[in-house]
Structures are given as C-alpha cells and as structure tokens.
XYZ file of N, CA and C in Angstrom:
633
model
N 112.913 43.015 149.133
C 112.989 43.261 147.685
C 112.470 44.661 147.378
N 113.230 45.443 146.629
C 112.811 46.788 146.276
C 111.925 46.756 145.046
N 111.220 47.875 144.812
C 110.364 47.937 143.632
C 111.189 47.831 142.361
N 112.389 48.397 142.349
C 113.229 48.314 141.150
C 113.610 46.871 140.853
N 113.938 46.107 141.903
C 114.295 44.706 141.701
C 113.112 43.900 141.202
N 111.929 44.250 141.660
C 110.737 43.500 141.272
C 110.302 43.811 139.861
N 110.322 45.086 139.488
C 109.751 45.495 138.217
C 110.738 45.396 137.067
N 112.005 45.675 137.303
C 112.971 45.722 136.212
C 113.032 44.449 135.384
N 112.957 43.245 135.979
C 113.093 42.038 135.163
C 111.855 41.679 134.361
N 110.776 42.454 134.470
C 109.535 42.068 133.804
C 109.745 42.005 132.302
N 109.512 40.860 131.710
C 109.537 40.694 130.264
C 108.211 40.106 129.850
N 107.499 40.830 129.004
C 106.155 40.417 128.665
C 106.182 39.151 127.813
N 105.169 38.323 128.022
C 105.046 37.113 127.232
C 105.742 35.918 127.843
N 106.155 36.004 129.117
C 106.818 34.885 129.765
C 105.841 33.776 130.104
N 106.368 32.663 130.594
C 105.536 31.523 130.929
C 104.782 31.783 132.227
N 103.528 31.295 132.348
C 102.782 31.465 133.591
C 103.511 30.805 134.761
N 103.397 31.432 135.925
C 104.032 30.890 137.121
C 102.971 30.178 137.947
N 103.203 28.918 138.340
C 102.182 28.162 139.051
C 101.969 28.659 140.476
N 100.817 28.283 141.030
C 100.466 28.519 142.420
C 100.489 29.996 142.798
N 100.030 30.851 141.904
C 99.875 32.252 142.265
C 98.661 32.400 143.170
N 98.706 33.379 144.060
C 97.592 33.622 144.965
C 96.397 34.154 144.191
N 95.177 33.835 144.667
C 94.008 34.441 144.049
C 93.889 35.885 144.539
N 92.937 36.627 143.958
C 92.866 38.062 144.225
C 92.671 38.376 145.700
N 91.766 37.651 146.363
C 91.497 37.920 147.777
C 92.728 37.659 148.625
N 93.367 36.517 148.407
C 94.571 36.193 149.169
C 95.704 37.162 148.853
N 95.794 37.582 147.591
C 96.860 38.502 147.207
C 96.671 39.853 147.876
N 95.441 40.333 147.934
C 95.188 41.599 148.638
C 95.610 41.500 150.099
N 95.243 40.403 150.736
C 95.608 40.216 152.143
C 97.118 40.155 152.313
N 97.784 39.445 151.399
C 99.237 39.320 151.484
C 99.923 40.664 151.275
N 99.452 41.429 150.296
C 100.036 42.746 150.038
C 99.818 43.688 151.215
N 98.664 43.573 151.854
C 98.371 44.428 153.005
C 99.312 44.146 154.167
N 99.760 42.896 154.275
C 100.623 42.506 155.388
C 102.112 42.613 155.057
N 102.472 42.359 153.796
C 103.893 42.312 153.428
C 104.039 42.719 151.961
N 104.056 44.012 151.708
C 104.100 44.516 150.334
C 105.350 44.053 149.602
N 106.512 44.206 150.216
C 107.753 43.832 149.545
C 107.835 42.327 149.298
N 107.269 41.554 150.197
C 107.338 40.109 150.050
C 106.422 39.562 148.967
N 105.324 40.281 148.673
C 104.333 39.737 147.745
C 104.104 40.590 146.502
N 104.825 41.695 146.376
C 104.597 42.534 145.198
C 104.954 41.801 143.910
N 105.968 40.958 143.969
C 106.333 40.197 142.776
C 105.175 39.327 142.300
N 104.377 38.814 143.241
C 103.200 38.033 142.864
C 102.219 38.887 142.064
N 102.067 40.137 142.475
C 101.185 41.047 141.745
C 101.682 41.232 140.313
N 102.989 41.423 140.162
C 103.574 41.592 138.831
C 103.347 40.342 137.984
N 103.597 39.179 138.561
C 103.446 37.934 137.813
C 101.997 37.694 137.393
N 101.067 38.106 138.239
C 99.647 37.911 137.928
C 99.180 38.790 136.773
N 99.703 40.020 136.701
C 99.099 41.007 135.805
C 100.029 41.557 134.726
N 101.286 41.148 134.677
C 102.212 41.761 133.734
C 101.776 41.569 132.281
N 101.356 40.379 131.913
C 100.973 40.143 130.519
C 99.682 40.871 130.160
N 98.742 40.926 131.103
C 97.488 41.628 130.844
C 97.727 43.119 130.612
N 98.538 43.727 131.470
C 98.778 45.164 131.340
C 99.587 45.481 130.090
N 100.542 44.618 129.762
C 101.321 44.846 128.543
C 100.427 44.745 127.304
N 99.570 43.732 127.256
C 98.674 43.572 126.111
C 97.743 44.766 125.978
N 97.192 45.218 127.099
C 96.321 46.393 127.089
C 97.078 47.615 126.574
N 98.279 47.837 127.109
C 99.072 48.993 126.688
C 99.435 48.911 125.211
N 99.745 47.713 124.730
C 100.104 47.554 123.322
C 98.918 47.848 122.416
N 97.735 47.385 122.811
C 96.547 47.605 121.984
C 96.182 49.083 121.883
N 96.366 49.825 122.966
C 95.952 51.229 122.924
C 97.077 52.154 122.475
N 98.339 51.749 122.683
C 99.464 52.601 122.286
C 99.975 52.257 120.897
N 99.891 50.974 120.522
C 100.285 50.562 119.181
C 101.772 50.425 118.957
N 102.570 50.518 120.016
C 104.018 50.439 119.870
C 104.578 49.582 120.997
N 105.310 48.507 120.680
C 105.795 47.600 121.724
C 106.685 48.267 122.770
N 107.562 49.158 122.334
C 108.442 49.814 123.305
C 107.641 50.706 124.245
N 106.703 51.477 123.683
C 105.838 52.299 124.525
C 105.039 51.427 125.485
N 104.513 50.317 124.968
C 103.684 49.440 125.790
C 104.469 48.886 126.971
N 105.701 48.471 126.726
C 106.503 47.927 127.824
C 106.829 49.008 128.846
N 107.143 50.208 128.372
C 107.435 51.301 129.301
C 106.201 51.670 130.122
N 105.039 51.686 129.476
C 103.799 52.009 130.180
C 103.507 50.962 131.252
N 103.651 49.685 130.898
C 103.389 48.617 131.862
C 104.375 48.674 133.030
N 105.646 48.904 132.727
C 106.648 49.018 133.789
C 106.307 50.175 134.725
N 105.964 51.305 134.135
C 105.631 52.492 134.929
C 104.395 52.238 135.782
N 103.445 51.487 135.240
C 102.225 51.180 135.991
C 102.550 50.411 137.269
N 103.462 49.453 137.180
C 103.816 48.686 138.377
C 104.593 49.533 139.382
N 105.446 50.415 138.888
C 106.170 51.308 139.798
C 105.184 52.193 140.557
N 104.222 52.752 139.828
C 103.239 53.625 140.476
C 102.329 52.836 141.412
N 102.003 51.617 141.014
C 101.177 50.777 141.881
C 101.904 50.491 143.194
N 103.184 50.190 143.114
C 103.965 49.924 144.328
C 103.960 51.143 145.249
N 104.225 52.300 144.669
C 104.273 53.517 145.482
C 102.921 53.806 146.128
N 101.855 53.579 145.370
C 100.522 53.810 145.924
C 100.228 52.831 147.054
N 100.522 51.554 146.830
C 100.271 50.543 147.855
C 101.067 50.829 149.124
N 102.283 51.330 148.950
C 103.124 51.641 150.106
C 102.528 52.771 150.946
N 101.707 53.607 150.317
C 101.114 54.736 151.036
C 99.735 54.405 151.612
N 99.168 53.250 151.237
C 97.835 52.878 151.695
C 97.903 52.147 153.030
N 96.834 52.263 153.784
C 96.709 51.468 155.004
C 96.345 50.034 154.617
N 96.587 49.061 155.497
C 96.182 47.684 155.201
C 94.697 47.571 154.867
N 93.880 48.373 155.527
C 92.441 48.332 155.260
C 92.131 48.804 153.838
N 92.834 49.832 153.377
C 92.630 50.319 152.011
C 93.053 49.275 150.981
N 94.171 48.630 151.226
C 94.651 47.601 150.297
C 93.645 46.461 150.204
N 93.059 46.097 151.335
C 92.106 44.986 151.375
C 90.864 45.251 150.537
N 90.521 46.519 150.339
C 89.293 46.845 149.606
C 89.530 47.123 148.122
N 90.780 47.107 147.682
C 91.078 47.417 146.286
C 90.541 46.346 145.343
N 89.980 46.798 144.225
C 89.685 45.902 143.113
C 90.938 45.908 142.247
N 91.843 44.990 142.539
C 93.199 45.080 142.009
C 93.260 45.188 140.492
N 92.528 44.338 139.793
C 92.633 44.311 138.335
C 92.177 45.630 137.722
N 90.997 46.094 138.103
C 90.488 47.355 137.561
C 91.390 48.518 137.958
N 91.901 48.482 139.179
C 92.790 49.538 139.673
C 94.066 49.604 138.840
N 94.650 48.456 138.530
C 95.879 48.425 137.731
C 95.625 48.887 136.297
N 94.492 48.493 135.737
C 94.155 48.956 134.389
C 93.962 50.466 134.370
N 93.361 51.002 135.420
C 93.151 52.448 135.476
C 94.480 53.188 135.558
N 95.407 52.677 136.348
C 96.743 53.273 136.416
C 97.401 53.243 135.040
N 97.308 52.108 134.365
C 97.910 51.956 133.037
C 97.296 52.930 132.042
N 95.980 53.059 132.071
C 95.294 53.984 131.168
C 95.703 55.428 131.448
N 95.812 55.793 132.717
C 96.217 57.157 133.065
C 97.628 57.465 132.561
N 98.524 56.492 132.671
C 99.888 56.694 132.178
C 99.877 56.879 130.665
N 99.105 56.053 129.966
C 98.992 56.191 128.514
C 98.497 57.583 128.144
N 97.450 58.042 128.804
C 96.881 59.350 128.470
C 97.855 60.483 128.784
N 98.597 60.352 129.863
C 99.597 61.370 130.186
C 100.695 61.423 129.129
N 101.069 60.259 128.621
C 102.095 60.219 127.576
C 101.575 60.819 126.276
N 100.300 60.590 125.984
C 99.710 61.187 124.787
C 99.713 62.708 124.907
N 99.306 63.200 126.084
C 99.290 64.654 126.286
C 100.690 65.239 126.164
N 101.675 64.495 126.651
C 103.051 64.964 126.567
C 103.725 64.614 125.259
N 102.968 63.962 124.347
C 103.472 63.569 123.028
C 104.739 62.736 123.135
N 104.755 61.827 124.109
C 105.912 60.953 124.278
C 105.735 59.623 123.561
N 104.556 59.387 122.993
C 104.348 58.147 122.264
C 105.007 58.235 120.901
N 105.608 57.147 120.476
C 106.304 57.114 119.200
C 105.327 56.802 118.083
N 105.465 57.499 116.973
C 104.652 57.209 115.807
C 105.380 56.178 114.961
N 104.688 55.101 114.632
C 105.309 54.046 113.839
C 104.460 53.794 112.610
N 105.083 53.378 111.500
C 104.323 53.087 110.291
C 103.337 51.957 110.526
N 102.286 51.938 109.703
C 101.264 50.910 109.829
C 101.861 49.519 109.693
N 102.811 49.336 108.781
C 103.423 48.021 108.605
C 104.120 47.565 109.873
N 104.750 48.511 110.594
C 105.430 48.153 111.833
C 104.440 47.762 112.912
N 103.281 48.434 112.936
C 102.260 48.066 113.910
C 101.855 46.617 113.717
N 101.659 46.226 112.480
C 101.269 44.851 112.221
C 102.375 43.876 112.554
N 103.600 44.236 112.216
C 104.717 43.321 112.444
C 104.982 43.101 113.914
N 104.670 44.106 114.762
C 104.958 44.001 116.183
C 103.773 43.529 117.000
N 102.709 43.118 116.357
C 101.547 42.626 117.090
C 101.889 41.327 117.791
N 101.221 41.034 118.927
C 101.492 39.776 119.618
C 101.160 38.598 118.726
N 102.014 37.593 118.739
C 101.757 36.402 117.953
C 100.709 35.545 118.648
N 99.675 35.099 117.941
C 98.690 34.226 118.563
C 99.304 32.883 118.901
N 98.770 32.246 119.950
C 99.286 30.940 120.342
C 99.043 29.937 119.226
N 100.071 29.193 118.882
C 99.967 28.243 117.783
C 99.378 26.929 118.268
N 98.446 26.394 117.513
C 97.886 25.080 117.783
C 98.888 24.042 117.290
N 99.297 23.157 118.185
C 100.320 22.184 117.829
C 99.912 21.328 116.634
N 98.591 21.098 116.462
C 98.132 20.234 115.393
C 97.629 21.007 114.178
N 97.692 22.324 114.221
C 97.186 23.124 113.113
C 98.142 23.065 111.928
N 97.580 23.192 110.735
C 98.391 23.240 109.532
C 99.160 24.557 109.493
N 100.375 24.543 108.923
C 101.158 25.784 108.848
C 100.401 26.918 108.175
N 99.621 26.596 107.129
C 98.869 27.640 106.435
C 97.853 28.297 107.363
N 97.216 27.488 108.223
C 96.224 28.028 109.151
C 96.891 28.914 110.196
N 98.070 28.508 110.656
C 98.803 29.302 111.642
C 99.194 30.648 111.050
N 99.685 30.630 109.819
C 100.080 31.871 109.151
C 98.869 32.773 108.946
N 97.750 32.179 108.546
C 96.539 32.965 108.309
C 96.068 33.640 109.594
N 96.113 32.900 110.713
C 95.703 33.482 111.987
C 96.644 34.608 112.399
N 97.940 34.408 112.165
C 98.916 35.437 112.519
C 98.684 36.706 111.710
N 98.403 36.538 110.426
C 98.146 37.697 109.577
C 96.885 38.427 110.016
N 95.863 37.656 110.382
C 94.615 38.267 110.844
C 94.846 39.044 112.137
N 95.645 38.473 113.028
C 95.951 39.142 114.294
C 96.698 40.447 114.049
N 97.643 40.432 113.129
C 98.396 41.654 112.818
C 97.476 42.720 112.221
N 96.573 42.285 111.356
C 95.643 43.226 110.739
C 94.750 43.868 111.795
N 94.225 43.053 112.707
C 93.378 43.581 113.772
C 94.145 44.563 114.652
N 95.375 44.208 115.013
C 96.182 45.079 115.868
C 96.418 46.429 115.214
N 96.724 46.406 113.922
C 96.993 47.650 113.207
C 95.757 48.531 113.145
N 94.600 47.922 112.889
C 93.370 48.703 112.773
C 92.953 49.256 114.132
N 93.033 48.441 115.181
C 92.674 48.905 116.524
C 93.532 50.100 116.921
N 94.814 50.054 116.603
C 95.724 51.137 116.975
C 95.379 52.446 116.288
N 94.604 52.397 115.194
C 94.250 53.605 114.459
C 92.865 54.134 114.806
N 92.125 53.437 115.648
C 90.811 53.937 116.056
C 90.965 55.183 116.931
N 89.995 56.102 116.901
C 90.019 57.220 117.851
C 90.101 56.696 119.286
N 90.788 57.418 120.138
C 91.108 56.896 121.473
C 89.882 56.450 122.267
N 88.810 57.251 122.261
C 87.669 56.912 123.117
C 87.037 55.584 122.709
N 87.054 55.274 121.417
C 86.500 54.008 120.955
C 87.507 52.870 121.144
N 88.768 53.172 120.899
C 89.820 52.160 121.037
C 89.897 51.648 122.471
N 89.924 52.577 123.427
C 90.041 52.188 124.835
C 88.825 51.377 125.270
N 87.633 51.860 124.930
C 86.414 51.149 125.322
C 86.356 49.760 124.692
N 86.717 49.671 123.429
C 86.692 48.397 122.710
C 87.666 47.392 123.321
N 88.882 47.835 123.590
C 89.904 46.933 124.135
C 89.539 46.479 125.546
N 89.072 47.403 126.370
C 88.701 47.031 127.736
C 87.536 46.046 127.757
N 86.613 46.205 126.818
C 85.447 45.313 126.793
C 85.757 43.973 126.141
N 86.359 43.997 124.960
C 86.472 42.779 124.164
C 87.835 42.097 124.239
N 88.847 42.779 124.741
C 90.154 42.146 124.941
C 90.366 41.847 126.425
N 90.163 42.866 127.274
C 90.348 42.668 128.715
C 89.157 41.974 129.362
N 87.976 42.094 128.744
C 86.815 41.366 129.241
C 86.073 42.013 130.394
N 86.201 43.321 130.570
C 85.460 44.002 131.627
C 83.979 44.103 131.257
N 83.116 44.005 132.270
C 81.699 44.234 132.071
C 81.415 45.720 131.932
N 80.208 46.046 131.468
C 79.887 47.455 131.246
C 79.870 48.253 132.552
N 79.402 47.639 133.634
C 79.422 48.326 134.917
C 80.837 48.620 135.377
N 81.726 47.641 135.202
C 83.133 47.839 135.560
C 83.762 48.922 134.690
N 83.425 48.897 133.398
C 83.963 49.904 132.479
C 83.509 51.305 132.866
N 82.241 51.430 133.228
C 81.716 52.737 133.606
C 82.476 53.300 134.804
N 82.760 52.436 135.785
C 83.505 52.880 136.963
C 84.954 53.197 136.606
N 85.562 52.353 135.782
C 86.964 52.531 135.420
C 87.180 53.803 134.611
N 86.259 54.081 133.683
C 86.397 55.238 132.801
C 85.699 56.479 133.341
N 84.978 56.318 134.467
C 84.230 57.427 135.060
C 83.240 58.019 134.054
N 82.492 57.116 133.418
C 81.500 57.503 132.424
C 80.194 56.768 132.699
N 79.067 57.323 132.255
C 77.801 56.597 132.387
C 77.844 55.294 131.583
N 77.090 54.311 132.035
C 77.058 53.028 131.338
C 76.618 53.208 129.890
N 75.642 54.099 129.666
C 75.168 54.332 128.303
C 76.261 54.849 127.388
N 77.105 55.734 127.906
C 78.216 56.264 127.110
C 79.214 55.164 126.781
N 79.504 54.331 127.770
C 80.442 53.230 127.559
C 79.914 52.277 126.491
N 78.646 51.903 126.597
C 78.063 50.995 125.606
C 78.107 51.605 124.212
N 77.807 52.896 124.129
C 77.826 53.577 122.838
C 79.227 53.582 122.240
N 80.240 53.845 123.063
C 81.616 53.887 122.565
C 82.102 52.504 122.132
N 81.725 51.481 122.892
C 82.096 50.119 122.499
C 81.434 49.759 121.174
N 80.142 50.057 121.068
C 79.401 49.745 119.844
C 79.996 50.479 118.644
N 80.308 51.759 118.834
C 80.888 52.540 117.738
C 82.273 52.017 117.377
N 83.040 51.614 118.374
C 84.356 51.050 118.102
C 84.274 49.781 117.280
N 83.306 48.933 117.604
C 83.113 47.696 116.839
C 82.719 48.026 115.400
N 81.832 49.005 115.232
C 81.415 49.405 113.883
C 82.601 49.901 113.061
N 83.418 50.761 113.666
C 84.576 51.304 112.961
C 85.587 50.208 112.635
N 85.739 49.267 113.554
C 86.667 48.167 113.324
C 86.215 47.322 112.141
N 84.931 46.990 112.117
C 84.405 46.188 111.009
C 84.536 46.928 109.682
N 84.230 48.215 109.703
C 84.327 49.006 108.476
C 85.764 49.061 107.976
N 86.699 49.271 108.902
C 88.100 49.376 108.510
C 88.631 48.057 107.960
N 88.163 46.948 108.504
C 88.611 45.645 108.019
C 88.058 45.353 106.631
N 86.883 45.904 106.337
C 86.283 45.706 105.017
C 86.829 46.679 103.983
N 87.183 47.898 104.459
C 87.628 48.947 103.548
C 88.937 49.528 104.061
N 90.091 49.068 103.571
C 91.380 49.599 104.026
C 91.461 51.107 103.813
N 91.806 51.822 104.893
C 91.950 53.274 104.826
C 93.191 53.668 105.593
N 93.634 54.906 105.372
C 94.843 55.362 106.048
C 94.597 55.615 107.519
N 93.418 56.103 107.862
C 93.108 56.373 109.259
C 91.617 56.212 109.453
N 91.225 55.646 110.598
C 89.817 55.441 110.886
C 89.262 56.705 111.506
N 88.185 57.214 110.943
C 87.580 58.447 111.441
C 86.318 58.132 112.214
N 86.037 58.982 113.231
C 84.809 58.807 114.005
C 83.631 59.385 113.241
C-alpha cells in the first residue's frame, strides 16, 4: 500500500475502527512493516489531528489539508528512520508536532483562508448528541460549541496553540514544553493567559481577542 492510497481516503469524523494496536505494538509494527501498518497509524490519529488543526486554523478545509499533509510527512519520515528510531518515537506528540509545524508554515506563507466569524461557528465540530437529551439541550450544547470554536480561532497563536494542546488534546505541561520547545513556566503562562482571554471573550463579544 502506498502513502497516497493510505492517506487519500481519510475523512475526518468517521467511526472508530475496532482492535487497533496500542502505541507500543504500533511502533513495533511500523518498524517492521511500514506499508502494512501505516493505515493503522492513520486510523488511530486522524480525528485527533484534524480536531487539533481545526481548532488552531479555524477553517475546515485548511484543517483537512493540514492533517492530510501531516500523515504524508509522517510516512516519509518513518520511511527514512531506522527500526530502532521508530521504536523510540513518542508517536502522538511527534504527530502533533508535525501538524503544528505544517500549520505554522502555512501561516508564514499566508496560505490559510480567512473566513467570517459566522462561518467559523457554523463549521465547528458538532458535539456528540446524547440519545436521551432533550432537543433544546442538544441545540444549546451545539451553539456553545460553535461559540467556543469561534473564540478559540481568534486567540493569538501562542495562546491558542498552548490552550488547545493542554485542554483539548490533553497534553501535560512537561509534554507541552518538549513539544513546543519552551520552558514549562512559559507553557503554563501561555495556557493560563489563553484561558483568561477565552473567558473574557465569552463574557464580552469582541471582533478580535487581543493579548
């Protein structure tokens, strides 16, 4: 299976695939047979990387392109690594770092699309509906999710990235410091400031959130 065959069909938001390998087994499998197991890597992380890209880029088309590009680059990198190098990779953090680098490169190249605030909210991921929830509650949660997505997309990048990695992706501060190549104190400060700006923006609607 080629990388194009593996990555091209990726559609974010699909159903989970059962019996996926855990991280340790997946590293071992990739080290021995990259083409045979790369699809497992995509299935494990496609939704996580797409959600991360959407939160920091604010545009669904950009997010899907960023996630697709991340898997292509991951494949090429893995193909160049020795089995021993693959075995030592922290796969999740490594993939997030690739995704973040692609996002930043696109920002520098001004390839990200600017979309109106209303579109940001409309294209936010829909929260999972509780089968027993009242329709009004489902609508209220959806509206809240759209509002949060729109505000997060307008935060300054350093706070937005730190906030999403900590509170959406769930990385610890030590992991964040390594991923962002920043001191732990800086990471904590950026996360804290991002939370403050988010709360302020939710209380006081503004055109753009300032640091």
